[in-house]
Coordinates of C-alpha atoms and ligand atoms in Angstrom, one line a residue:
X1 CA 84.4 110.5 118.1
X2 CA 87.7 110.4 119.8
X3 CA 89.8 109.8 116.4
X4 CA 93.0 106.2 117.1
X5 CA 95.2 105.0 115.2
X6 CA 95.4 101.2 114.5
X7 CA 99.4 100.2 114.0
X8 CA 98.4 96.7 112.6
X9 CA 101.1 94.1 112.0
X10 CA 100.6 91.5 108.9
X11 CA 101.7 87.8 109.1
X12 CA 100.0 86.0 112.0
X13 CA 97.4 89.0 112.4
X14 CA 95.5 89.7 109.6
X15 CA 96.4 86.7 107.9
X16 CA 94.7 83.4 108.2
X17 CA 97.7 80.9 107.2
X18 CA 101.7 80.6 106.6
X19 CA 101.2 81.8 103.5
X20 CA 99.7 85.3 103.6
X21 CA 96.0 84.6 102.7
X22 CA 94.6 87.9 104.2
X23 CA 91.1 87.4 106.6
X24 CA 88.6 89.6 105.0
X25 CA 87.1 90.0 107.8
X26 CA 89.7 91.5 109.9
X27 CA 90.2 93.6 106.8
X28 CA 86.9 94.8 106.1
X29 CA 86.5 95.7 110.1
X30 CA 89.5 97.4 109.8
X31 CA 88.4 99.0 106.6
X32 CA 85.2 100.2 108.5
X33 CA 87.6 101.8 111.5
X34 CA 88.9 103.9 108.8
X35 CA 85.5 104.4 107.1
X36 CA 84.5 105.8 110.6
X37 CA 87.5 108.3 110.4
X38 CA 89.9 106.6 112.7
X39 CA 93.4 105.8 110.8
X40 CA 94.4 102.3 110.3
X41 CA 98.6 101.9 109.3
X42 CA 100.3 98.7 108.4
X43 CA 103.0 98.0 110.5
X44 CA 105.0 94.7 108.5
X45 CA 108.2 93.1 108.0
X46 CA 107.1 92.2 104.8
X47 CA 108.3 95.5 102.3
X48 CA 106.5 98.1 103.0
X49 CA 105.3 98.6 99.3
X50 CA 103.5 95.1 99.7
X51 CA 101.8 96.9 102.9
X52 CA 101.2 100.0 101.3
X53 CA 99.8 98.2 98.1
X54 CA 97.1 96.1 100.8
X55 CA 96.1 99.6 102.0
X56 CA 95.3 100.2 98.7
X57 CA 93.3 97.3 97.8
X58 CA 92.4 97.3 102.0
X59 CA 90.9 100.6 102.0
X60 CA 92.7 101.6 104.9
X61 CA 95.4 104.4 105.3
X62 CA 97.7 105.1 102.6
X63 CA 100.7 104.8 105.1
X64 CA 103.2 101.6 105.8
X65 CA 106.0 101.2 108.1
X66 CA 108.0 97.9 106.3
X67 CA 110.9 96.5 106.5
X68 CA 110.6 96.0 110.1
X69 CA 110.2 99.5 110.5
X70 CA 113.5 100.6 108.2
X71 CA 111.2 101.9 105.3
X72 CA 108.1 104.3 105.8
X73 CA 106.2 104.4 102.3
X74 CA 103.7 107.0 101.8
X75 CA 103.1 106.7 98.0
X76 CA 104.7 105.0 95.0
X77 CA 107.1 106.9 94.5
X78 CA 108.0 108.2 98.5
X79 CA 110.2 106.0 100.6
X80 CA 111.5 107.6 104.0
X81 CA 114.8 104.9 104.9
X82 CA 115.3 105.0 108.3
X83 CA 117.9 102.1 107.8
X84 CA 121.3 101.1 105.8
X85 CA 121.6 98.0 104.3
X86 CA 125.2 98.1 103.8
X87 CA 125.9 97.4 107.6
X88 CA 123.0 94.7 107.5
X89 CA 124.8 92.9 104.5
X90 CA 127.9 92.9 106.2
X91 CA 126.5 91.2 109.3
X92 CA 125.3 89.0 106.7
X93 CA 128.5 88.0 105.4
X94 CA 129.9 87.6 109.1
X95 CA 127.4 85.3 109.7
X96 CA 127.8 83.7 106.6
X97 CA 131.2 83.4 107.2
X98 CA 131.1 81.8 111.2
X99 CA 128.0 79.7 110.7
X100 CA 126.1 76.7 108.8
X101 CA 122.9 77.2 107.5
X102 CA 122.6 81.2 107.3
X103 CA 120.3 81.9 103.9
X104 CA 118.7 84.8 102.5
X105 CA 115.2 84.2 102.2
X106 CA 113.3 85.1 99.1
X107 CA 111.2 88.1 99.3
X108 CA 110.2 91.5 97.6
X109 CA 113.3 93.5 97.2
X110 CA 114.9 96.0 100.4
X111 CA 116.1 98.7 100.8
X112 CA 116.9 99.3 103.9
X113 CA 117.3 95.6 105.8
X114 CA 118.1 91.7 105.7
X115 CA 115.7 88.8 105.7
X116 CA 117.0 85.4 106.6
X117 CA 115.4 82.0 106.1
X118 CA 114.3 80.9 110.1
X119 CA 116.9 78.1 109.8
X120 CA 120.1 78.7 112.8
X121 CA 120.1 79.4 116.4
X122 CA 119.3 83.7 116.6
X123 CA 121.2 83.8 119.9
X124 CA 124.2 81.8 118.7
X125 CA 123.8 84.3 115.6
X126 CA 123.8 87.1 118.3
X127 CA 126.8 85.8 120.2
X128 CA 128.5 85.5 116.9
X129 CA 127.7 89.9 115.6
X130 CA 128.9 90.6 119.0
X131 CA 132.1 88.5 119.0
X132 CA 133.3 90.6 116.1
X133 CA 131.9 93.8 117.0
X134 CA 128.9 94.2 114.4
X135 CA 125.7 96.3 115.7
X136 CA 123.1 95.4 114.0
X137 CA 119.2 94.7 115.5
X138 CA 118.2 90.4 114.6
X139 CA 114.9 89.7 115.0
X140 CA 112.4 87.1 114.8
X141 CA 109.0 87.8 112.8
X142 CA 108.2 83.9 113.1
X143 CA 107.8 84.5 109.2
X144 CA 111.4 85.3 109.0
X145 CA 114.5 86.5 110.8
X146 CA 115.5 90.2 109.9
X147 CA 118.7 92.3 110.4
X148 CA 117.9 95.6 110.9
X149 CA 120.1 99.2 111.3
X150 CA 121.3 99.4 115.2
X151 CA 118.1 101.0 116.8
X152 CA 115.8 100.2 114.1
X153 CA 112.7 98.5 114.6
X154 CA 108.7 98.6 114.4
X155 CA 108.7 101.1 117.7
X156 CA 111.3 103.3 116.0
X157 CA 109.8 103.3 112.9
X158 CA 106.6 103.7 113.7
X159 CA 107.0 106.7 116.0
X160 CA 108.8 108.8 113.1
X161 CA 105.4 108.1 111.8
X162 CA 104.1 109.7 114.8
X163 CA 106.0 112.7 114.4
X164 CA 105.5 113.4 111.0
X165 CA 101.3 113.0 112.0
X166 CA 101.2 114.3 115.1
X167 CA 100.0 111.1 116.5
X168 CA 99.7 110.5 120.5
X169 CA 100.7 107.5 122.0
X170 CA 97.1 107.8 124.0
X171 CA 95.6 107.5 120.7
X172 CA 97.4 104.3 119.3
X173 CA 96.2 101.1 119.6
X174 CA 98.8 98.5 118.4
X175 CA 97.9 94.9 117.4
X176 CA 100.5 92.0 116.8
X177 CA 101.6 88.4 117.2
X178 CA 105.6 88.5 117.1
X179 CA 108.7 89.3 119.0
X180 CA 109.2 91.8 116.2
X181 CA 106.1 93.9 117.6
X182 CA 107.1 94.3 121.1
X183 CA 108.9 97.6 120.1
X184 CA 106.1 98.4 118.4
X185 CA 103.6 97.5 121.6
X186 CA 105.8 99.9 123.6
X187 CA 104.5 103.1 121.7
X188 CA 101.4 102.5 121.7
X189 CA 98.5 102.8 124.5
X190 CA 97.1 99.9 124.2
X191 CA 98.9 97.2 122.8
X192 CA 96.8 93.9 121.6
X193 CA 98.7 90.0 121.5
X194 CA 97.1 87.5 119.2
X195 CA 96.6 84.2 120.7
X196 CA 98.8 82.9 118.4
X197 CA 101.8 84.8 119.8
X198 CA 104.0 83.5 122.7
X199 CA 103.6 84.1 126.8
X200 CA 106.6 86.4 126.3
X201 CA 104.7 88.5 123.8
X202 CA 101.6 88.5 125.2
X203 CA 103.4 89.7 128.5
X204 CA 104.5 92.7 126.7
X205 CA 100.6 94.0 125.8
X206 CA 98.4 95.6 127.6
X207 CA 95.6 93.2 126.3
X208 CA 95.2 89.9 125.4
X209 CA 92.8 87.7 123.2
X210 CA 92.2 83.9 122.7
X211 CA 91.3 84.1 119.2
X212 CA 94.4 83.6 116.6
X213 CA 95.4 86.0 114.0
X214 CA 92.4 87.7 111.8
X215 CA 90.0 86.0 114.6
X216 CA 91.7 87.6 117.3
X217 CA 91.9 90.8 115.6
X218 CA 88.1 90.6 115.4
X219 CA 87.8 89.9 118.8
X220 CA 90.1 92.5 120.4
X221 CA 87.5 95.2 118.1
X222 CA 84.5 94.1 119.7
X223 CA 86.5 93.9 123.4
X224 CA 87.4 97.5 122.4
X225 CA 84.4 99.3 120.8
X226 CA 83.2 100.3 123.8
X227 CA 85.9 102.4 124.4
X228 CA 86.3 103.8 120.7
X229 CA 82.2 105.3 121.6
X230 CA 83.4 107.9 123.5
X231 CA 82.6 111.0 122.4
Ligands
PGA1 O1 107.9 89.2 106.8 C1 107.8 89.0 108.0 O2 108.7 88.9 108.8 C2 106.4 88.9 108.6 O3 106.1 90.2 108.8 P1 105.0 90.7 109.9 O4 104.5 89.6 110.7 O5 105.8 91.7 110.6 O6 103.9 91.3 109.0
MG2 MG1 103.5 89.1 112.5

């Protein structure tokens, strides 16, 4: 068996609803991918020790890119930061300062990035970094806006994962429903869209499916199982 790695996003993919419920059933499938020796990594804006800890209880591989790709955990106590959230707080404060409505949103603690309740225009907020000279990456998870390290994202952090593991870009298979996967998509193979995620999105993949989130996750394994046969 020709061994793949999986670079799985969270919200909107393997979950079933707003809220994070996880589908079992796109877990335990992709609990049986890594049962059959291929390796299965959470790629997540949410922190990347919430990732790490549903590979865990997932039974999938003990690896996580989080923070929208600024944090790399590979065990409790091993972070790699491939991010500074100094310069993201201080985009913060600049949109704080020039805009109505900018609010941190409540979630596990960062280390390396900015997350922002979904609640002002992101190309206003753009115009607005740019006008005073702030390079920073703002992103849209459809869960949550982040501000990222310039040149940090799921791509970048994902492919230090692919250094570290010697991992070919023939050999990943990326699956997502977000703007903030695109990067990710792009060093990857094959790339998956959810049918939950946008036309833009899905124009970025190299596949799509009908089916949303968990479903669609379970329906781009059986449109690619045939291929994970060969020998
Ligand atoms: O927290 C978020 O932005 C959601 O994250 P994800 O869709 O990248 O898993
Ligand atoms: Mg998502």
């Amino acid at each position: 068996m020709k061994k793949r790695t999986f670079a799985v996003d969270i919200d909107g993919t393997i979950t079933e609803n707003g809220g994070g419920r996880i589908h079992l059933d796109a877990l335990e499938a992709l609990r049986r991918l890594t049962n059959m020796g291929h390796d299965v990594i959470f790629v997540t804006g949410r922190s990347s020790v919430e990732g790490f800890l549903l590979s865990v209880f997932g039974g999938t591989t003990k690896i996580t890119v989080g923070e929208n790709g600024g944090c790399i955990t590979l065990d409790s106590n091993d972070h790699i930061l491939l991010g500074s959230i100094d310069e993201c707080k201080k985009a913060l404060d600049v949109l704080k300062n020039n805009m109505e409505n900018v609010e941190e949103k409540y979630v596990f603690p960062r280390m390396t990035e900015v997350v922002l309740q979904r609640t002002f225009d992101l190309d206003q907020a753009r115009k607005v970094l740019s006008e005073h000279n702030i390079d920073v990456e703002l992103s849209d998870s459809q869960y949550a806006y982040h501000i990222n390290s310039p040149g940090i994202d799921k791509g970048t952090g994902f492919t230090e994962i692919m250094k570290r593991f010697s991992i070919s870009k023939e050999d990943v298979i990326a699956i997502g429903d977000s703007a903030t996967d695109v990067p990710l998509f792009k060093v990857a193979k094959t790339s998956v869209a959810l049918g939950n995620a946008s036309d833009d999105v899905k124009s970025e993949a190299t596949m799509t499916v009908s089916a949303h989130a968990g479903d669609g996750v379970l329906e781009a394994l059986d449109k690619l199982a045939p291929r994970l046969s060969e020998i």
